[in-house]
Amino acid sequence: MGERGLNRDIPGGLQIAPSILAADYARLGAEVAEAEDAGAEWFQIDVMDGHFVPNLTIGLPVLESLRAVTDTFLDVHLMIDNPGAFLEPFAEAGADLITVHQEASTHLHGDLHRIRAAGCYAGVALNPATPAETLSEVLGYVDLVLVMTVNPGFGGQKFIREAVPKIAAIRRLAADRGIAPPSIQVDGGIDPASAPVCAAAGATSFVAGSSVFRWAPGIAANMAALRAALDGHA
Ligand code: DX5
């Protein structure tokens, strides 16, 4: 499907996707490069508006700056109200994949089609309280489902293990409709202990902020520890 994104395919296999929310913004380019040198093929950019979630983070200028310095797959997670107002601008700024929240998208079917029409892969995120079945009418138009394993808004939170069965529920939903399962991403409290639990349930993309950018051993060692934890689950 290379026609989407800026001619980038969704990277295959089990992907560690460092979340730059946890990065040091005074050194963002250098830290992204360090994670790439350690094998990162995918980054997640957490956009928060202080309304849909109780935190305010980054937006279009940071994506534009990162796009100018990396060819790595950039996944934009819109934790904002009315995401429909920002789909094309984030595609223009260089997103390869745009994820909207099921809980925030008034016209989810339309938003997903607009994301693809803008040349990006389409993702939808589910908060811990939102059932997989809410996607039954749109799963055929989704390239990725993001199963939140924290309540969104902050890094460094505790992994919510009760969200794990939703991974299999999404795969069942796809099978019941005779469609190939989307990429299934997990996000929040993902580390060498929780990542294999999610991989065993069928997750394929692992968003990790603190356990890549914040933990003591450093980015390269942290990426290696996550990769080692996922080995054998491919
Ligand atoms: C939380 C964000 C996550 C967060 C993950 O609302 O969506 O991507 O950055 O951070 P950690 O990995 O520290 O839980």
PDB file of C-alpha atoms and ligand atoms in Angstrom, residues 19 21-22 44 46 48 77 79 148 150-157 187-190 207-211, ligand 1:
ATOM      1  CA  SER A  19       6.335   8.185  21.723  1.00  0.00           C
ATOM      2  CA  LEU A  21       5.874  12.841  24.357  1.00  0.00           C
ATOM      3  CA  ALA A  22       8.578  11.535  26.712  1.00  0.00           C
ATOM      4  CA  GLN A  44       4.328   8.362  17.601  1.00  0.00           C
ATOM      5  CA  ASP A  46       1.074  12.728  20.750  1.00  0.00           C
ATOM      6  CA  MET A  48      -3.230  16.840  22.979  1.00  0.00           C
ATOM      7  CA  HIS A  77      -2.156  10.350  17.601  1.00  0.00           C
ATOM      8  CA  MET A  79      -6.043  13.264  21.396  1.00  0.00           C
ATOM      9  CA  MET A 148      -5.188   2.488  24.862  1.00  0.00           C
ATOM     10  CA  VAL A 150      -3.863   3.907  29.944  1.00  0.00           C
ATOM     11  CA  ASN A 151      -6.407   6.702  30.090  1.00  0.00           C
ATOM     12  CA  PRO A 152      -4.838   9.169  27.643  1.00  0.00           C
ATOM     13  CA  GLY A 153      -3.179  12.425  28.632  1.00  0.00           C
ATOM     14  CA  PHE A 154       0.135  11.649  30.263  1.00  0.00           C
ATOM     15  CA  GLY A 155       3.201   9.465  29.988  1.00  0.00           C
ATOM     16  CA  GLY A 156       4.497   7.378  32.868  1.00  0.00           C
ATOM     17  CA  GLN A 157       1.130   5.906  33.862  1.00  0.00           C
ATOM     18  CA  ASP A 187      -0.107   2.553  24.042  1.00  0.00           C
ATOM     19  CA  GLY A 188       0.468   3.435  27.664  1.00  0.00           C
ATOM     20  CA  GLY A 189       2.705   1.782  30.230  1.00  0.00           C
ATOM     21  CA  ILE A 190       4.342  -0.343  27.532  1.00  0.00           C
ATOM     22  CA  VAL A 207       4.036   2.684  21.657  1.00  0.00           C
ATOM     23  CA  ALA A 208       6.599   3.358  24.373  1.00  0.00           C
ATOM     24  CA  GLY A 209       7.432   6.761  25.793  1.00  0.00           C
ATOM     25  CA  SER A 210       8.982   6.571  29.260  1.00  0.00           C
ATOM     26  CA  SER A 211      10.462   3.117  28.750  1.00  0.00           C
TER      27      SER A 211
HETATM   28  C1  DX5 B   1      -0.678   8.903  26.702  1.00  0.00           C
HETATM   29  C2  DX5 B   1      -0.006   8.870  25.350  1.00  0.00           C
HETATM   30  C3  DX5 B   1       1.034   7.804  25.287  1.00  0.00           C
HETATM   31  C4  DX5 B   1       2.160   8.068  26.220  1.00  0.00           C
HETATM   32  C5  DX5 B   1       2.855   6.791  26.511  1.00  0.00           C
HETATM   33  O1  DX5 B   1      -1.826   9.659  26.628  1.00  0.00           O
HETATM   34  O2  DX5 B   1      -0.951   8.594  24.350  1.00  0.00           O
HETATM   35  O3  DX5 B   1       1.576   7.676  23.974  1.00  0.00           O
HETATM   36  O4  DX5 B   1       3.047   8.978  25.646  1.00  0.00           O
HETATM   37  O5  DX5 B   1       3.757   7.085  27.509  1.00  0.00           O
HETATM   38  P1  DX5 B   1       4.336   5.928  28.420  1.00  0.00           P
HETATM   39  O6  DX5 B   1       4.977   4.945  27.465  1.00  0.00           O
HETATM   40  O7  DX5 B   1       5.333   6.648  29.278  1.00  0.00           O
HETATM   41  O8  DX5 B   1       3.192   5.333  29.170  1.00  0.00           O
END
